[in-house]
Coordinates of C-alpha atoms and ligand atoms in Angstrom, one line a residue:
X1 CA 10.4 25.3 24.9
X2 CA 14.0 26.1 24.2
X3 CA 16.0 23.0 25.2
X4 CA 15.0 19.6 26.5
X5 CA 17.6 18.4 29.0
X6 CA 15.4 17.4 31.9
X7 CA 11.8 17.5 33.2
X8 CA 12.4 21.1 34.2
X9 CA 12.2 22.1 30.5
X10 CA 8.6 21.0 29.9
X11 CA 5.8 23.4 30.7
X12 CA 4.1 20.7 32.9
X13 CA 3.5 17.0 33.1
X14 CA -0.1 17.5 32.2
X15 CA 0.7 19.7 29.1
X16 CA 3.4 17.3 27.9
X17 CA 1.0 14.3 28.2
X18 CA -1.7 16.2 26.4
X19 CA 0.7 17.0 23.5
X20 CA 1.8 13.3 23.5
X21 CA -1.8 12.1 23.3
X22 CA -2.5 14.4 20.3
X23 CA 0.6 13.3 18.5
X24 CA -0.2 9.6 19.1
X25 CA -3.8 10.2 17.9
X26 CA -2.4 11.5 14.5
X27 CA 1.3 11.7 14.3
X28 CA 1.2 13.2 10.8
X29 CA -1.2 16.1 11.7
X30 CA 1.7 18.5 12.3
X31 CA 3.8 17.7 9.2
X32 CA 3.9 21.3 8.1
X33 CA 5.5 22.4 11.4
X34 CA 9.0 21.2 10.4
X35 CA 9.0 22.0 6.7
X36 CA 12.5 23.4 5.7
X37 CA 13.7 22.8 9.2
X38 CA 16.7 20.5 9.9
X39 CA 17.5 18.4 13.0
X40 CA 21.1 17.0 13.4
X41 CA 21.4 14.0 15.7
X42 CA 24.9 13.7 17.3
X43 CA 25.9 10.3 18.8
X44 CA 29.0 10.0 21.0
X45 CA 27.6 6.5 22.0
X46 CA 25.7 3.7 20.4
X47 CA 21.9 3.6 20.0
X48 CA 19.1 1.7 18.4
X49 CA 15.8 3.2 19.8
X50 CA 16.9 6.7 20.4
X51 CA 18.4 7.1 16.9
X52 CA 15.5 5.6 15.0
X53 CA 12.6 7.0 17.1
X54 CA 14.0 10.6 17.3
X55 CA 14.7 10.6 13.5
X56 CA 11.2 9.2 12.8
X57 CA 9.6 11.8 15.1
X58 CA 11.4 14.6 13.3
X59 CA 10.4 13.2 9.9
X60 CA 6.7 12.9 11.1
X61 CA 6.9 16.7 11.7
X62 CA 8.2 17.3 8.2
X63 CA 11.8 18.0 9.3
X64 CA 15.0 17.0 7.4
X65 CA 17.4 14.9 9.5
X66 CA 21.1 14.3 9.5
X67 CA 23.0 11.9 11.8
X68 CA 26.6 12.1 12.9
X69 CA 28.3 9.3 14.8
X70 CA 31.2 11.2 16.4
X71 CA 34.5 9.3 16.4
X72 CA 33.2 7.1 13.5
X73 CA 31.9 9.4 10.8
X74 CA 33.7 12.6 11.9
X75 CA 36.8 14.0 13.6
X76 CA 37.3 12.9 17.2
X77 CA 36.2 15.8 19.4
X78 CA 37.9 17.2 22.4
X79 CA 35.5 18.2 25.2
X80 CA 38.0 19.3 28.0
X81 CA 38.5 23.0 28.3
X82 CA 42.0 24.5 28.4
X83 CA 43.9 21.3 27.3
X84 CA 46.8 21.3 25.0
X85 CA 45.4 19.4 22.0
X86 CA 48.4 17.2 21.2
X87 CA 46.5 13.9 21.4
X88 CA 44.2 12.0 19.0
X89 CA 41.4 14.6 19.0
X90 CA 42.0 17.2 16.3
X91 CA 38.9 19.3 16.8
X92 CA 37.4 21.0 19.9
X93 CA 33.7 21.1 20.8
X94 CA 34.0 24.9 20.9
X95 CA 34.4 25.0 17.2
X96 CA 32.5 21.9 16.2
X97 CA 29.3 22.8 18.0
X98 CA 28.6 26.2 16.5
X99 CA 29.5 24.8 13.1
X100 CA 26.9 22.0 13.5
X101 CA 24.5 24.6 14.8
X102 CA 24.9 26.7 11.7
X103 CA 23.6 23.8 9.6
X104 CA 20.4 23.1 11.5
X105 CA 17.5 24.3 13.6
X106 CA 17.6 21.7 16.4
X107 CA 20.5 19.5 17.7
X108 CA 20.0 16.2 19.4
X109 CA 22.9 14.9 21.5
X110 CA 23.7 11.6 23.0
X111 CA 26.8 11.8 25.4
X112 CA 26.9 9.2 28.1
X113 CA 28.7 9.5 31.5
X114 CA 32.4 8.7 31.4
X115 CA 32.0 7.0 34.8
X116 CA 35.6 8.0 35.6
X117 CA 35.1 11.7 36.4
X118 CA 32.0 12.1 38.6
X119 CA 32.4 15.9 38.8
X120 CA 32.5 16.3 35.0
X121 CA 29.6 13.9 34.5
X122 CA 27.4 15.5 37.1
X123 CA 28.1 18.9 35.8
X124 CA 27.0 17.7 32.4
X125 CA 30.0 19.2 30.8
X126 CA 29.4 17.9 27.3
X127 CA 25.7 18.7 26.8
X128 CA 26.2 22.0 28.6
X129 CA 28.8 23.0 25.9
X130 CA 26.2 22.2 23.3
X131 CA 23.7 24.5 25.1
X132 CA 26.4 27.2 25.4
X133 CA 27.7 27.2 21.9
X134 CA 25.1 25.7 19.5
X135 CA 22.9 28.8 19.0
X136 CA 19.9 26.5 18.4
X137 CA 17.8 24.3 20.8
X138 CA 19.4 21.2 22.2
X139 CA 17.6 18.0 22.9
X140 CA 19.2 15.4 25.2
X141 CA 19.1 11.9 23.7
X142 CA 20.7 10.7 27.0
X143 CA 23.3 12.7 28.7
X144 CA 25.6 11.9 31.6
X145 CA 23.0 12.1 34.3
X146 CA 19.5 11.9 32.7
X147 CA 17.6 10.3 29.8
X148 CA 14.5 12.5 29.6
X149 CA 13.1 11.2 26.3
X150 CA 13.1 7.7 27.8
X151 CA 11.5 8.9 31.0
X152 CA 8.8 10.8 29.1
X153 CA 8.0 7.6 27.1
X154 CA 8.0 5.6 30.4
X155 CA 5.4 8.1 31.8
X156 CA 3.2 7.9 28.7
X157 CA 3.4 4.1 28.9
X158 CA 2.4 4.0 32.6
X159 CA -0.5 6.4 31.9
X160 CA -1.7 4.1 29.1
X161 CA -1.6 0.9 31.3
X162 CA -2.4 2.1 34.8
X163 CA -5.6 0.6 36.4
X164 CA -5.7 2.9 39.4
X165 CA -5.2 6.7 39.7
X166 CA -2.2 6.2 42.0
X167 CA -0.3 3.0 40.9
X168 CA 2.6 1.7 42.9
X169 CA 5.7 2.0 40.7
X170 CA 8.9 0.1 41.7
X171 CA 12.3 0.9 40.2
X172 CA 14.5 -2.1 40.8
X173 CA 18.2 -2.4 40.3
X174 CA 19.2 -5.7 38.6
X175 CA 22.6 -7.2 37.8
X176 CA 24.7 -6.5 34.7
X177 CA 28.2 -7.6 33.7
X178 CA 29.4 -4.0 32.8
X179 CA 29.3 -0.7 34.6
X180 CA 26.4 1.4 33.4
X181 CA 25.6 5.1 34.0
X182 CA 22.9 6.2 36.5
X183 CA 21.1 8.3 33.9
X184 CA 18.0 6.2 33.2
X185 CA 17.4 5.6 36.9
X186 CA 18.0 9.2 37.9
X187 CA 15.7 10.4 35.2
X188 CA 13.0 7.9 35.9
X189 CA 13.0 8.9 39.6
X190 CA 12.9 12.6 38.6
X191 CA 9.8 12.1 36.4
X192 CA 8.0 9.8 38.7
X193 CA 8.4 12.2 41.6
X194 CA 6.4 14.8 39.6
X195 CA 3.4 12.4 39.4
X196 CA 0.9 11.2 42.1
X197 CA 2.2 7.7 41.8
X198 CA 3.6 5.8 44.8
X199 CA 7.3 5.4 44.0
X200 CA 9.6 2.8 45.6
X201 CA 13.3 2.3 44.7
X202 CA 15.0 -1.0 45.6
X203 CA 18.6 -1.9 45.2
X204 CA 21.5 -3.5 47.2
X205 CA 23.2 -1.4 49.7
X206 CA 25.9 0.8 48.0
X207 CA 23.8 1.5 44.9
X208 CA 22.2 4.7 46.4
X209 CA 21.5 7.3 43.7
X210 CA 22.5 10.9 44.2
X211 CA 20.7 12.7 47.0
X212 CA 19.3 15.5 44.8
X213 CA 17.4 12.9 42.7
X214 CA 16.3 10.8 45.7
X215 CA 15.1 13.4 48.1
X216 CA 11.7 12.3 49.5
X217 CA 11.8 8.9 47.7
X218 CA 11.2 5.7 49.6
X219 CA 14.1 3.2 49.4
X220 CA 13.5 -0.5 50.3
X221 CA 16.6 -2.6 50.4
X222 CA 14.5 -5.9 50.4
X223 CA 13.6 -6.4 46.8
X224 CA 10.8 -8.9 47.5
X225 CA 9.2 -6.5 50.1
X226 CA 9.4 -3.7 47.5
X227 CA 7.6 -5.8 44.9
X228 CA 4.6 -6.5 47.2
X229 CA 1.5 -4.9 45.7
X230 CA 3.4 -3.2 42.9
X231 CA 1.5 -2.2 39.7
X232 CA 4.6 -1.6 37.6
X233 CA 8.1 -3.1 37.9
X234 CA 10.8 -1.0 36.2
X235 CA 14.1 -2.8 36.0
X236 CA 17.4 -1.2 35.3
X237 CA 21.0 -1.7 36.2
X238 CA 23.2 1.2 37.3
X239 CA 26.8 1.4 38.7
X240 CA 27.4 2.9 42.1
X241 CA 27.2 6.7 42.5
X242 CA 29.1 7.0 45.8
X243 CA 31.9 4.5 44.7
X244 CA 31.6 6.2 41.4
X245 CA 31.2 4.0 38.4
X246 CA 32.0 0.8 40.3
X247 CA 30.2 -2.6 40.1
X248 CA 29.6 -3.6 43.7
X249 CA 27.4 -6.6 43.1
X250 CA 26.5 -9.0 40.3
X251 CA 24.1 -10.8 42.6
X252 CA 21.9 -12.8 40.2
X253 CA 19.2 -13.2 42.9
X254 CA 18.2 -9.6 41.9
X255 CA 17.1 -10.8 38.5
X256 CA 13.4 -10.1 38.0
X257 CA 11.7 -13.5 37.7
X258 CA 8.3 -15.0 37.8
X259 CA 8.4 -15.8 41.5
X260 CA 9.0 -12.1 42.4
X261 CA 6.4 -10.9 39.9
X262 CA 4.0 -13.2 41.7
X263 CA 4.3 -10.9 44.8
X264 CA 3.0 -7.9 42.8
X265 CA -0.5 -6.7 41.9
X266 CA -0.3 -8.4 38.5
X267 CA 2.4 -5.8 37.7
X268 CA 3.4 -4.8 34.2
X269 CA 7.1 -5.3 33.5
X270 CA 9.1 -2.4 32.0
X271 CA 12.7 -1.8 30.9
X272 CA 14.1 0.9 28.6
X273 CA 16.0 -1.7 26.5
X274 CA 18.5 -3.0 25.4
X275 CA 18.1 -5.6 28.1
X276 CA 20.3 -8.6 29.0
X277 CA 17.9 -11.6 29.3
X278 CA 18.3 -13.8 32.4
X279 CA 20.6 -11.2 34.0
X280 CA 18.2 -8.3 34.4
X281 CA 14.9 -10.2 33.7
X282 CA 14.1 -13.9 33.1
X283 CA 12.8 -15.0 29.7
X284 CA 9.5 -16.0 31.5
X285 CA 8.9 -12.4 32.6
X286 CA 10.0 -10.5 29.5
X287 CA 8.1 -12.9 27.3
X288 CA 4.9 -12.8 29.5
X289 CA 1.7 -10.9 28.7
X290 CA 2.6 -8.5 31.4
X291 CA 5.7 -7.3 29.7
X292 CA 5.2 -3.9 28.0
X293 CA 8.7 -3.3 26.9
X294 CA 7.8 -3.1 23.2
X295 CA 5.0 -0.6 23.8
X296 CA 7.4 1.4 26.0
X297 CA 10.0 1.5 23.2
X298 CA 7.3 2.4 20.6
X299 CA 6.4 5.4 22.8
X300 CA 9.9 6.8 22.3
X301 CA 8.7 8.0 19.0
X302 CA 5.8 9.8 20.7
X303 CA 7.8 11.4 23.5
X304 CA 10.4 12.6 20.9
X305 CA 7.7 14.0 18.6
X306 CA 5.9 15.8 21.5
X307 CA 9.2 17.4 22.5
X308 CA 10.1 18.4 19.0
X309 CA 6.7 19.8 18.4
X310 CA 6.9 22.0 21.5
X311 CA 10.3 23.2 20.5
X312 CA 9.3 23.9 16.8
X313 CA 6.3 25.9 18.0
X314 CA 8.6 28.2 20.0
X315 CA 11.3 28.7 17.3
Ligands
LIG1 N1 16.5 3.0 25.5 C1 17.4 3.5 24.7 O1 17.8 4.7 24.9 O2 17.7 2.7 23.7 P1 19.0 2.9 22.8 O3 20.2 3.0 23.6 O4 19.0 1.8 21.8 O5 18.8 4.2 22.1

């Protein structure tokens, strides 16, 4: 494996799950693989889970790790091509990326969607520059349109908790006070489509995700109807794709609560975290025995380690 930007980069779901299972069985069994290898983690945006789990995964494999918080620890970096650099960004990605690449064997990048330039976001202009100029493998730690390490961890978690071969998995939009990217939702749909699961997406009208993610996926605008018989409820907020980056609704009736969970087949509750309690999900649901958000977050270490293992083996 060269880069990890989307599900298209893994050999297959079955192979990725098999690697994840082995890693989880003994996460220190491959500690010689990364000896004298270095991973640099670049953050354009905040993180708790991604930063810690990816660093831990690299360390489990024997790698050295360095973390750079762009705009805090280093120079502000210009990402637009062809601009006159007379503003507050003294260095361009075109120099910064190959320099970073010269110090390491793998680069992890977190660069969220701007939400004000749909074309630039959906062309993945920042992470694509890393792929073009780094000279070493690039791992997405959430880019503008996808969060594949999260989706892989979500898949591992569902596999561990499913009670039937073909569980019903429902991705539900939920309200949030701020505009958020579509990356987690896009990516979750992309990964779930590759499984045999029954996938249903529910959201208010206007929150349709991009067609190329949603092709063939069932959308149910009635949230309660969507929840009926569900085995997994995956909650997430996202801003509108068509009215790009806009908040069209803050309707609190979309919050996942105990009454709605009662319509499901004793469903497990999932969210990638961080989560706003009593906006996205009620305390009663996230604190219930059916909430698997902590197991899901713990599996971020496993998904990251499985990905890094596959990349290291192909270096
Ligand atoms: N789920 C997730 O990516 O968490 P962080 O933003 O804290 O890394």
